[in-house]
Amino acid sequence: MNNKTLTLIKPDDWHLHVRSGAALKSVVGMTATQMGRAIIMPNLNPPVTNAAQANIYREEILSALPKDSTFTPLMVLYLTDNTTPKDIQEAMDNNVVAAKLYPAGATTNSDSGVTNIVKLYPTLERMQKTGMPLLVHGEVTRNEVDIFDREAVFIDEVLRQVVSDFPELKIVFEHITTKNAVDFVRESSDNIASTITPQHLLNNRNDMLVGGIKPHTYCLPVLKRAEHQVALVDAAISGNAKFFLGTDSAPHTKHDKESACGCAGVFSAPHAIELYAQAFDKAGAMDKLEGFASKFGADFYHLPHNTQTITLKKQNWTVPNELEFNGDVIVPFMATKTLNWRLEAPPLDWTPN
Ligand code: NCD
Ligand code: ZN
């Protein structure tokens, strides 16, 4: 590394939404340019709840990739109240790498999610035994719990219990947004890790709400106060292998976001690594980016590091105000803002395949 360029092992995205059909075709090439692999979220409509559906979805993703792409989608099972230990075994036998817990109603397409985790204990038992990681959307959904408190309450009401009942279960606490979550992950055993998104490193709730509502910064779990952002940046740049990259890039059309009831989801796939570079550089920690982006996630999943590399160049550039998406328009995160690092090789390709 010098001050002008930084070459990294090609990163992986440990939490990504690519959708399906034409929407998938618009976005998957963007991630393939940046990332070697990605954990593919299963919250399609209907969700990916068994091995056969995961196989079909994997094939659809592979056939939507640009020619010569070496990108590998890592498939995930969507847990419902009815997921059985046999479903887990079949998923493992079909190279599904993890299973995802959406508390019912927590976020986009989570209506078939789990209503009571205790019902799933035999399934978690099998996951613990076989080493399949549990990916957790960590928010309670009870109406009386304030939206800004839902992650912290989830830790105290659900996660502590699950961790104590299944001490050997590998868990990824996804897209963490609070100091409470950072502390919980730090204090837990090495079986517990977490992903952090670029928007939670670069923004806090003032960025979303002061001077007018910015719908393109709205995602779930929602942005929190500045002190939580500070704790997340500290965790990301700490070199602690429990914290790694997961963009939660979640594409929705401009129209669906700029609406009286706007969808939750920030779209960061085209410039994900540049966004993380922005946050790490601001914190004076570019030397910590490679571990976070390219090593710690793979290590947690017991996968090899990628053999390809990418190079970032220190160069100001402006994020486009809009991109084409699914025959419509999408607004990328930080649209019209200037970023200080740019992906150099392979060249950043904004055009959908
Ligand atoms: C995600 C989506 O749109 O699928 N939205 C989001 O705000 N993150 C769902 C999710 O991961 O919560
Ligand atoms: Zn997500």
mmCIF file of C-alpha atoms and ligand atoms in Angstrom:
data_model
loop_
_atom_site.group_PDB
_atom_site.id
_atom_site.type_symbol
_atom_site.label_atom_id
_atom_site.label_comp_id
_atom_site.label_asym_id
_atom_site.label_seq_id
_atom_site.Cartn_x
_atom_site.Cartn_y
_atom_site.Cartn_z
ATOM 1 C CA MET A 1 0.000 0.000 0.000
ATOM 2 C CA ASN A 2 1.040 3.602 -0.646
ATOM 3 C CA ASN A 3 -1.055 6.736 -0.191
ATOM 4 C CA LYS A 4 -2.487 6.561 -3.689
ATOM 5 C CA THR A 5 -3.405 2.936 -4.316
ATOM 6 C CA LEU A 6 -4.405 -0.056 -2.236
ATOM 7 C CA THR A 7 -4.489 -3.629 -3.526
ATOM 8 C CA LEU A 8 -6.655 -6.063 -1.599
ATOM 9 C CA ILE A 9 -7.609 -9.702 -1.802
ATOM 10 C CA LYS A 10 -10.951 -9.570 -3.659
ATOM 11 C CA PRO A 11 -13.620 -8.976 -0.989
ATOM 12 C CA ASP A 12 -16.793 -10.975 -0.313
ATOM 13 C CA ASP A 13 -20.211 -9.638 0.643
ATOM 14 C CA TRP A 14 -21.603 -11.618 3.584
ATOM 15 C CA HIS A 15 -25.131 -10.154 3.301
ATOM 16 C CA LEU A 16 -26.652 -9.227 -0.056
ATOM 17 C CA HIS A 17 -30.073 -8.967 -1.713
ATOM 18 C CA VAL A 18 -30.067 -9.527 -5.480
ATOM 19 C CA ARG A 19 -33.814 -10.213 -5.999
ATOM 20 C CA SER A 20 -34.891 -12.368 -8.979
ATOM 21 C CA GLY A 21 -35.964 -12.071 -12.631
ATOM 22 C CA ALA A 22 -35.186 -8.815 -14.439
ATOM 23 C CA ALA A 23 -34.260 -7.051 -11.183
ATOM 24 C CA LEU A 24 -31.585 -9.699 -10.524
ATOM 25 C CA LYS A 25 -30.156 -9.185 -14.021
ATOM 26 C CA SER A 26 -29.827 -5.445 -13.388
ATOM 27 C CA VAL A 27 -27.800 -5.741 -10.192
ATOM 28 C CA VAL A 28 -25.874 -8.998 -9.907
ATOM 29 C CA GLY A 29 -23.122 -7.973 -12.338
ATOM 30 C CA MET A 30 -22.371 -4.957 -10.169
ATOM 31 C CA THR A 31 -21.628 -7.140 -7.163
ATOM 32 C CA ALA A 32 -19.686 -9.623 -9.310
ATOM 33 C CA THR A 33 -17.333 -6.796 -10.326
ATOM 34 C CA GLN A 34 -16.579 -5.978 -6.716
ATOM 35 C CA MET A 35 -16.896 -9.236 -4.804
ATOM 36 C CA GLY A 36 -15.679 -12.813 -5.179
ATOM 37 C CA ARG A 37 -18.654 -14.312 -3.350
ATOM 38 C CA ALA A 38 -21.802 -13.168 -1.618
ATOM 39 C CA ILE A 39 -24.256 -14.569 0.866
ATOM 40 C CA ILE A 40 -27.547 -14.323 -1.024
ATOM 41 C CA MET A 41 -30.510 -13.384 1.117
ATOM 42 C CA PRO A 42 -33.521 -15.673 0.636
ATOM 43 C CA ASN A 43 -36.326 -13.134 1.185
ATOM 44 C CA LEU A 44 -37.868 -13.547 -2.256
ATOM 45 C CA ASN A 45 -41.603 -13.706 -2.652
ATOM 46 C CA PRO A 46 -42.198 -16.618 -2.048
ATOM 47 C CA PRO A 47 -39.082 -17.122 0.114
ATOM 48 C CA VAL A 48 -36.359 -19.745 -0.437
ATOM 49 C CA THR A 49 -37.397 -22.292 2.193
ATOM 50 C CA ASN A 50 -35.944 -25.575 0.939
ATOM 51 C CA ALA A 51 -32.947 -27.029 -0.875
ATOM 52 C CA ALA A 52 -34.783 -27.419 -4.191
ATOM 53 C CA GLN A 53 -35.704 -23.732 -4.251
ATOM 54 C CA ALA A 54 -32.158 -22.758 -3.288
ATOM 55 C CA ASN A 55 -30.808 -24.811 -6.205
ATOM 56 C CA ILE A 56 -33.198 -23.132 -8.644
ATOM 57 C CA TYR A 57 -32.302 -19.690 -7.297
ATOM 58 C CA ARG A 58 -28.549 -20.440 -7.510
ATOM 59 C CA GLU A 59 -28.940 -21.463 -11.165
ATOM 60 C CA GLU A 60 -30.916 -18.309 -11.922
ATOM 61 C CA ILE A 61 -28.170 -16.158 -10.389
ATOM 62 C CA LEU A 62 -25.388 -17.982 -12.235
ATOM 63 C CA SER A 63 -27.182 -17.553 -15.544
ATOM 64 C CA ALA A 64 -27.680 -13.817 -14.900
ATOM 65 C CA LEU A 65 -23.937 -13.206 -14.411
ATOM 66 C CA PRO A 66 -21.837 -11.421 -17.007
ATOM 67 C CA LYS A 67 -19.898 -13.791 -19.283
ATOM 68 C CA ASP A 68 -16.582 -14.977 -17.749
ATOM 69 C CA SER A 69 -17.597 -13.911 -14.253
ATOM 70 C CA THR A 70 -16.122 -16.081 -11.511
ATOM 71 C CA PHE A 71 -18.541 -14.788 -8.865
ATOM 72 C CA THR A 72 -19.941 -17.447 -6.504
ATOM 73 C CA PRO A 73 -23.380 -17.039 -4.924
ATOM 74 C CA LEU A 74 -23.587 -18.637 -1.469
ATOM 75 C CA MET A 75 -27.132 -19.810 -0.853
ATOM 76 C CA VAL A 76 -29.170 -19.404 2.310
ATOM 77 C CA LEU A 77 -32.330 -21.076 3.606
ATOM 78 C CA TYR A 78 -35.175 -18.888 4.914
ATOM 79 C CA LEU A 79 -36.366 -20.261 8.271
ATOM 80 C CA THR A 80 -40.109 -20.469 8.919
ATOM 81 C CA ASP A 81 -42.032 -21.933 11.859
ATOM 82 C CA ASN A 82 -42.157 -25.150 9.816
ATOM 83 C CA THR A 83 -38.465 -25.634 8.949
ATOM 84 C CA THR A 84 -37.408 -29.107 10.106
ATOM 85 C CA PRO A 85 -34.011 -30.639 10.939
ATOM 86 C CA LYS A 86 -34.437 -32.644 7.725
ATOM 87 C CA ASP A 87 -34.758 -29.406 5.717
ATOM 88 C CA ILE A 88 -31.434 -28.292 7.246
ATOM 89 C CA GLN A 89 -29.756 -31.566 6.355
ATOM 90 C CA GLU A 90 -31.036 -31.444 2.767
ATOM 91 C CA ALA A 91 -29.894 -27.844 2.475
ATOM 92 C CA MET A 92 -26.407 -28.743 3.692
ATOM 93 C CA ASP A 93 -26.266 -31.661 1.267
ATOM 94 C CA ASN A 94 -27.008 -29.153 -1.516
ATOM 95 C CA ASN A 95 -24.256 -26.685 -0.569
ATOM 96 C CA VAL A 96 -26.571 -24.221 1.123
ATOM 97 C CA VAL A 97 -24.197 -22.489 3.516
ATOM 98 C CA ALA A 98 -26.469 -20.934 6.158
ATOM 99 C CA ALA A 99 -30.046 -20.404 7.355
ATOM 100 C CA LYS A 100 -31.632 -17.042 8.026
ATOM 101 C CA LEU A 101 -33.865 -16.057 10.910
ATOM 102 C CA TYR A 102 -36.291 -13.269 10.071
ATOM 103 C CA PRO A 103 -38.571 -12.543 13.002
ATOM 104 C CA ALA A 104 -42.030 -12.479 11.319
ATOM 105 C CA GLY A 105 -42.841 -8.977 10.063
ATOM 106 C CA ALA A 106 -39.397 -7.489 10.810
ATOM 107 C CA THR A 107 -38.571 -6.308 7.294
ATOM 108 C CA THR A 108 -39.192 -6.615 3.527
ATOM 109 C CA ASN A 109 -40.747 -10.017 2.664
ATOM 110 C CA SER A 110 -40.531 -11.396 6.182
ATOM 111 C CA ASP A 111 -44.190 -12.340 6.630
ATOM 112 C CA SER A 112 -43.367 -16.059 6.559
ATOM 113 C CA GLY A 113 -40.653 -15.560 9.161
ATOM 114 C CA VAL A 114 -40.410 -17.156 12.577
ATOM 115 C CA THR A 115 -43.092 -16.233 15.143
ATOM 116 C CA ASN A 116 -41.419 -17.918 18.126
ATOM 117 C CA ILE A 117 -37.818 -19.093 18.097
ATOM 118 C CA VAL A 118 -38.529 -21.794 20.655
ATOM 119 C CA LYS A 119 -40.576 -23.644 18.011
ATOM 120 C CA LEU A 120 -37.378 -23.934 15.990
ATOM 121 C CA TYR A 121 -35.201 -25.422 18.721
ATOM 122 C CA PRO A 122 -34.941 -28.900 17.115
ATOM 123 C CA THR A 123 -33.861 -27.200 13.887
ATOM 124 C CA LEU A 124 -31.273 -25.052 15.682
ATOM 125 C CA GLU A 125 -30.053 -28.205 17.406
ATOM 126 C CA ARG A 126 -29.334 -29.743 13.999
ATOM 127 C CA MET A 127 -27.584 -26.586 12.815
ATOM 128 C CA GLN A 128 -25.430 -26.580 15.929
ATOM 129 C CA LYS A 129 -24.514 -30.208 15.332
ATOM 130 C CA THR A 130 -23.698 -29.800 11.643
ATOM 131 C CA GLY A 131 -21.955 -26.422 11.934
ATOM 132 C CA MET A 132 -24.380 -24.532 9.691
ATOM 133 C CA PRO A 133 -24.385 -20.834 10.702
ATOM 134 C CA LEU A 134 -27.586 -19.104 11.785
ATOM 135 C CA LEU A 135 -27.921 -15.624 10.258
ATOM 136 C CA VAL A 136 -30.040 -13.354 12.409
ATOM 137 C CA HIS A 137 -32.074 -10.271 11.587
ATOM 138 C CA GLY A 138 -31.886 -9.034 15.161
ATOM 139 C CA GLU A 139 -34.975 -6.971 15.834
ATOM 140 C CA VAL A 140 -38.092 -7.648 17.867
ATOM 141 C CA THR A 141 -41.305 -6.740 16.094
ATOM 142 C CA ARG A 142 -43.764 -6.067 18.929
ATOM 143 C CA ASN A 143 -45.654 -2.888 18.159
ATOM 144 C CA GLU A 144 -45.016 -1.335 21.563
ATOM 145 C CA VAL A 145 -41.227 -1.497 21.176
ATOM 146 C CA ASP A 146 -39.801 1.732 19.733
ATOM 147 C CA ILE A 147 -38.184 1.166 16.334
ATOM 148 C CA PHE A 148 -34.873 2.629 17.572
ATOM 149 C CA ASP A 149 -34.809 0.115 20.468
ATOM 150 C CA ARG A 150 -35.733 -3.028 18.563
ATOM 151 C CA GLU A 151 -32.189 -4.338 18.126
ATOM 152 C CA ALA A 152 -31.179 -3.756 21.754
ATOM 153 C CA VAL A 153 -34.387 -5.414 22.991
ATOM 154 C CA PHE A 154 -33.789 -8.377 20.656
ATOM 155 C CA ILE A 155 -30.371 -8.945 22.236
ATOM 156 C CA ASP A 156 -31.839 -9.037 25.736
ATOM 157 C CA GLU A 157 -35.047 -10.933 24.974
ATOM 158 C CA VAL A 158 -33.948 -13.422 22.314
ATOM 159 C CA LEU A 159 -30.284 -13.564 21.390
ATOM 160 C CA ARG A 160 -28.781 -14.019 24.854
ATOM 161 C CA GLN A 161 -31.117 -16.962 25.419
ATOM 162 C CA VAL A 162 -30.353 -18.608 22.071
ATOM 163 C CA VAL A 163 -26.611 -18.216 22.613
ATOM 164 C CA SER A 164 -26.864 -19.715 26.078
ATOM 165 C CA ASP A 165 -29.103 -22.608 24.910
ATOM 166 C CA PHE A 166 -26.861 -23.336 21.883
ATOM 167 C CA PRO A 167 -23.304 -22.431 22.918
ATOM 168 C CA GLU A 168 -21.742 -24.201 19.919
ATOM 169 C CA LEU A 169 -24.120 -22.737 17.309
ATOM 170 C CA LYS A 170 -22.381 -20.392 14.847
ATOM 171 C CA ILE A 171 -24.347 -17.152 14.614
ATOM 172 C CA VAL A 172 -23.929 -14.083 12.421
ATOM 173 C CA PHE A 173 -25.687 -11.130 14.002
ATOM 174 C CA GLU A 174 -26.429 -9.281 10.799
ATOM 175 C CA HIS A 175 -26.227 -5.613 9.893
ATOM 176 C CA ILE A 176 -25.603 -4.507 13.470
ATOM 177 C CA THR A 177 -26.530 -0.909 14.215
ATOM 178 C CA THR A 178 -25.916 -0.273 17.921
ATOM 179 C CA LYS A 179 -23.165 -0.107 20.517
ATOM 180 C CA ASN A 180 -25.229 -2.713 22.381
ATOM 181 C CA ALA A 181 -24.717 -5.134 19.489
ATOM 182 C CA VAL A 182 -20.995 -4.337 19.195
ATOM 183 C CA ASP A 183 -20.524 -5.027 22.914
ATOM 184 C CA PHE A 184 -22.596 -8.203 22.770
ATOM 185 C CA VAL A 185 -20.569 -9.602 19.858
ATOM 186 C CA ARG A 186 -17.244 -8.613 21.447
ATOM 187 C CA GLU A 187 -18.150 -10.297 24.718
ATOM 188 C CA SER A 188 -19.521 -13.487 23.135
ATOM 189 C CA SER A 189 -17.550 -16.589 22.165
ATOM 190 C CA ASP A 190 -15.844 -16.932 18.782
ATOM 191 C CA ASN A 191 -18.993 -18.657 17.499
ATOM 192 C CA ILE A 192 -20.675 -15.244 17.321
ATOM 193 C CA ALA A 193 -19.758 -12.781 14.561
ATOM 194 C CA SER A 194 -21.483 -9.889 12.840
ATOM 195 C CA THR A 195 -21.738 -7.927 9.609
ATOM 196 C CA ILE A 196 -21.688 -4.137 9.297
ATOM 197 C CA THR A 197 -23.138 -2.183 6.356
ATOM 198 C CA PRO A 198 -21.569 0.872 4.695
ATOM 199 C CA GLN A 199 -24.583 3.037 5.509
ATOM 200 C CA HIS A 200 -24.294 2.365 9.239
ATOM 201 C CA LEU A 201 -20.588 3.315 9.115
ATOM 202 C CA LEU A 202 -21.113 6.477 7.070
ATOM 203 C CA ASN A 203 -24.447 7.732 8.423
ATOM 204 C CA ASN A 204 -26.446 8.190 11.584
ATOM 205 C CA ARG A 205 -30.093 9.100 11.986
ATOM 206 C CA ASN A 206 -29.397 12.822 11.581
ATOM 207 C CA ASP A 207 -28.269 12.107 8.029
ATOM 208 C CA MET A 208 -31.677 10.549 7.403
ATOM 209 C CA LEU A 209 -33.876 13.107 9.149
ATOM 210 C CA VAL A 210 -32.284 16.551 9.583
ATOM 211 C CA GLY A 211 -33.216 19.049 6.878
ATOM 212 C CA GLY A 212 -35.857 16.757 5.353
ATOM 213 C CA ILE A 213 -36.391 13.003 5.095
ATOM 214 C CA LYS A 214 -33.798 11.239 2.904
ATOM 215 C CA PRO A 215 -35.594 8.053 1.871
ATOM 216 C CA HIS A 216 -32.508 6.564 0.213
ATOM 217 C CA THR A 217 -30.831 6.270 3.608
ATOM 218 C CA TYR A 218 -33.805 4.391 5.110
ATOM 219 C CA CYS A 219 -33.187 0.725 5.786
ATOM 220 C CA LEU A 220 -33.847 -1.826 8.504
ATOM 221 C CA PRO A 221 -32.528 -1.936 11.114
ATOM 222 C CA VAL A 222 -32.929 1.841 10.949
ATOM 223 C CA LEU A 223 -29.940 4.210 11.381
ATOM 224 C CA LYS A 224 -29.305 5.068 15.031
ATOM 225 C CA ARG A 225 -27.714 7.992 16.930
ATOM 226 C CA ALA A 226 -24.136 9.154 16.281
ATOM 227 C CA GLU A 227 -22.722 7.381 19.354
ATOM 228 C CA HIS A 228 -23.779 4.047 17.842
ATOM 229 C CA GLN A 229 -22.187 4.957 14.506
ATOM 230 C CA VAL A 230 -18.942 5.690 16.374
ATOM 231 C CA ALA A 231 -19.072 2.268 18.074
ATOM 232 C CA LEU A 232 -19.645 0.538 14.713
ATOM 233 C CA VAL A 233 -16.695 2.328 13.092
ATOM 234 C CA ASP A 234 -14.503 1.392 16.072
ATOM 235 C CA ALA A 235 -15.546 -2.264 15.700
ATOM 236 C CA ALA A 236 -15.027 -2.330 11.917
ATOM 237 C CA ILE A 237 -11.514 -0.863 12.092
ATOM 238 C CA SER A 238 -10.494 -2.779 15.224
ATOM 239 C CA GLY A 239 -9.022 -5.754 13.391
ATOM 240 C CA ASN A 240 -11.278 -7.999 15.475
ATOM 241 C CA ALA A 241 -12.250 -10.885 13.150
ATOM 242 C CA LYS A 242 -15.786 -11.011 14.604
ATOM 243 C CA PHE A 243 -16.723 -7.952 12.501
ATOM 244 C CA PHE A 244 -16.825 -8.247 8.717
ATOM 245 C CA LEU A 245 -18.300 -6.844 5.529
ATOM 246 C CA GLY A 246 -21.971 -7.342 4.668
ATOM 247 C CA THR A 247 -23.511 -4.581 2.577
ATOM 248 C CA ASP A 248 -27.199 -5.461 2.939
ATOM 249 C CA SER A 249 -27.501 -3.820 -0.483
ATOM 250 C CA ALA A 250 -31.263 -4.065 -1.036
ATOM 251 C CA PRO A 251 -32.482 -2.635 -4.333
ATOM 252 C CA HIS A 252 -35.882 -0.932 -4.579
ATOM 253 C CA THR A 253 -36.967 1.399 -7.393
ATOM 254 C CA LYS A 254 -36.742 5.150 -6.860
ATOM 255 C CA HIS A 255 -40.525 5.280 -6.986
ATOM 256 C CA ASP A 256 -40.934 2.668 -4.237
ATOM 257 C CA LYS A 257 -38.493 4.550 -1.994
ATOM 258 C CA GLU A 258 -39.805 8.065 -2.669
ATOM 259 C CA SER A 259 -43.332 7.254 -1.630
ATOM 260 C CA ALA A 260 -45.827 8.002 1.135
ATOM 261 C CA CYS A 261 -44.836 4.590 2.545
ATOM 262 C CA GLY A 262 -41.272 4.137 1.310
ATOM 263 C CA CYS A 263 -39.593 0.712 1.230
ATOM 264 C CA ALA A 264 -36.688 -0.104 3.546
ATOM 265 C CA GLY A 265 -33.396 -0.823 1.808
ATOM 266 C CA VAL A 266 -30.217 0.988 0.740
ATOM 267 C CA PHE A 267 -28.650 0.197 -2.636
ATOM 268 C CA SER A 268 -24.868 0.039 -2.372
ATOM 269 C CA ALA A 269 -23.879 -2.840 -4.669
ATOM 270 C CA PRO A 270 -22.247 -0.800 -7.473
ATOM 271 C CA HIS A 271 -19.762 1.013 -5.218
ATOM 272 C CA ALA A 272 -19.756 -1.087 -2.043
ATOM 273 C CA ILE A 273 -15.996 -1.328 -1.551
ATOM 274 C CA GLU A 274 -15.535 2.380 -2.296
ATOM 275 C CA LEU A 275 -18.094 3.176 0.414
ATOM 276 C CA TYR A 276 -16.241 1.062 2.953
ATOM 277 C CA ALA A 277 -12.944 2.655 1.851
ATOM 278 C CA GLN A 278 -14.507 6.062 2.483
ATOM 279 C CA ALA A 279 -15.393 5.059 6.056
ATOM 280 C CA PHE A 280 -12.045 3.372 6.803
ATOM 281 C CA ASP A 281 -10.013 6.263 5.332
ATOM 282 C CA LYS A 282 -11.994 8.809 7.350
ATOM 283 C CA ALA A 283 -11.067 6.792 10.447
ATOM 284 C CA GLY A 284 -7.394 6.632 9.368
ATOM 285 C CA ALA A 285 -7.563 2.841 9.094
ATOM 286 C CA MET A 286 -7.095 1.860 5.456
ATOM 287 C CA ASP A 287 -4.638 -0.787 6.637
ATOM 288 C CA LYS A 288 -7.539 -2.551 8.388
ATOM 289 C CA LEU A 289 -9.809 -2.721 5.334
ATOM 290 C CA GLU A 290 -8.493 -5.986 3.893
ATOM 291 C CA GLY A 291 -9.120 -8.057 7.017
ATOM 292 C CA PHE A 292 -12.664 -6.713 7.343
ATOM 293 C CA ALA A 293 -13.517 -6.954 3.634
ATOM 294 C CA SER A 294 -11.603 -9.975 2.395
ATOM 295 C CA LYS A 295 -10.524 -12.298 5.215
ATOM 296 C CA PHE A 296 -12.604 -12.413 8.395
ATOM 297 C CA GLY A 297 -15.906 -13.474 6.791
ATOM 298 C CA ALA A 298 -14.298 -16.276 4.812
ATOM 299 C CA ASP A 299 -12.488 -17.452 7.944
ATOM 300 C CA PHE A 300 -15.769 -17.552 9.902
ATOM 301 C CA TYR A 301 -17.415 -19.670 7.164
ATOM 302 C CA HIS A 302 -14.279 -21.865 6.861
ATOM 303 C CA LEU A 303 -13.844 -20.884 3.221
ATOM 304 C CA PRO A 304 -10.526 -20.020 1.525
ATOM 305 C CA HIS A 305 -9.655 -16.393 0.808
ATOM 306 C CA ASN A 306 -10.227 -15.342 -2.797
ATOM 307 C CA THR A 307 -7.197 -15.671 -5.059
ATOM 308 C CA GLN A 308 -8.028 -12.610 -7.192
ATOM 309 C CA THR A 309 -7.218 -9.077 -6.079
ATOM 310 C CA ILE A 310 -8.752 -5.643 -6.603
ATOM 311 C CA THR A 311 -7.015 -2.277 -6.564
ATOM 312 C CA LEU A 312 -8.455 0.912 -5.142
ATOM 313 C CA LYS A 313 -7.089 4.244 -6.294
ATOM 314 C CA LYS A 314 -7.289 7.479 -4.335
ATOM 315 C CA GLN A 315 -9.316 9.609 -6.709
ATOM 316 C CA ASN A 316 -12.353 11.821 -6.194
ATOM 317 C CA TRP A 317 -15.424 10.827 -8.150
ATOM 318 C CA THR A 318 -19.139 11.518 -7.931
ATOM 319 C CA VAL A 319 -21.750 8.820 -7.373
ATOM 320 C CA PRO A 320 -24.348 8.988 -10.194
ATOM 321 C CA ASN A 321 -27.733 10.384 -9.223
ATOM 322 C CA GLU A 322 -29.620 7.462 -10.779
ATOM 323 C CA LEU A 323 -29.046 4.109 -12.451
ATOM 324 C CA GLU A 324 -31.198 1.857 -14.568
ATOM 325 C CA PHE A 325 -32.884 -0.935 -12.607
ATOM 326 C CA ASN A 326 -35.398 -3.495 -13.775
ATOM 327 C CA GLY A 327 -36.591 -1.286 -16.646
ATOM 328 C CA ASP A 328 -36.999 1.500 -14.104
ATOM 329 C CA VAL A 329 -34.758 3.806 -12.093
ATOM 330 C CA ILE A 330 -32.845 3.301 -8.824
ATOM 331 C CA VAL A 331 -30.947 5.794 -6.666
ATOM 332 C CA PRO A 332 -27.632 4.465 -5.302
ATOM 333 C CA PHE A 333 -26.522 5.220 -1.750
ATOM 334 C CA MET A 334 -24.638 8.572 -1.529
ATOM 335 C CA ALA A 335 -25.947 9.616 -4.969
ATOM 336 C CA THR A 336 -24.392 12.915 -6.145
ATOM 337 C CA LYS A 337 -21.854 12.793 -3.276
ATOM 338 C CA THR A 338 -18.091 12.703 -3.810
ATOM 339 C CA LEU A 339 -16.172 9.606 -2.738
ATOM 340 C CA ASN A 340 -12.382 9.568 -2.373
ATOM 341 C CA TRP A 341 -11.465 6.055 -3.509
ATOM 342 C CA ARG A 342 -12.333 4.322 -6.749
ATOM 343 C CA LEU A 343 -12.094 0.700 -7.792
ATOM 344 C CA GLU A 344 -9.438 0.553 -10.472
ATOM 345 C CA ALA A 345 -9.063 -3.009 -11.657
ATOM 346 C CA PRO A 346 -11.233 -4.450 -13.006
ATOM 347 C CA PRO A 347 -12.763 -1.178 -14.202
ATOM 348 C CA LEU A 348 -16.012 -0.276 -12.479
ATOM 349 C CA ASP A 349 -18.816 -1.196 -14.838
ATOM 350 C CA TRP A 350 -22.046 0.645 -14.090
ATOM 351 C CA THR A 351 -23.919 -0.729 -17.048
ATOM 352 C CA PRO A 352 -26.361 -3.524 -16.273
ATOM 353 C CA ASN A 353 -25.618 -6.759 -18.107
HETATM 354 C C1 NCD B 1 -34.029 -5.565 3.026
HETATM 355 C C2 NCD B 1 -34.770 -5.789 1.702
HETATM 356 O O1 NCD B 1 -35.212 -4.800 1.082
HETATM 357 O O2 NCD B 1 -34.879 -6.940 1.275
HETATM 358 N N1 NCD B 1 -34.239 -4.225 3.484
HETATM 359 C C3 NCD B 1 -33.484 -3.538 4.370
HETATM 360 O O3 NCD B 1 -33.873 -2.437 4.756
HETATM 361 N N2 NCD B 1 -32.344 -4.013 4.809
HETATM 362 C C4 NCD B 1 -34.450 -6.568 4.022
HETATM 363 C C5 NCD B 1 -33.538 -6.698 5.217
HETATM 364 O O4 NCD B 1 -32.415 -7.209 5.123
HETATM 365 O O5 NCD B 1 -33.932 -6.287 6.311
HETATM 366 ZN ZN ZN B 2 -30.784 -7.617 4.353
#
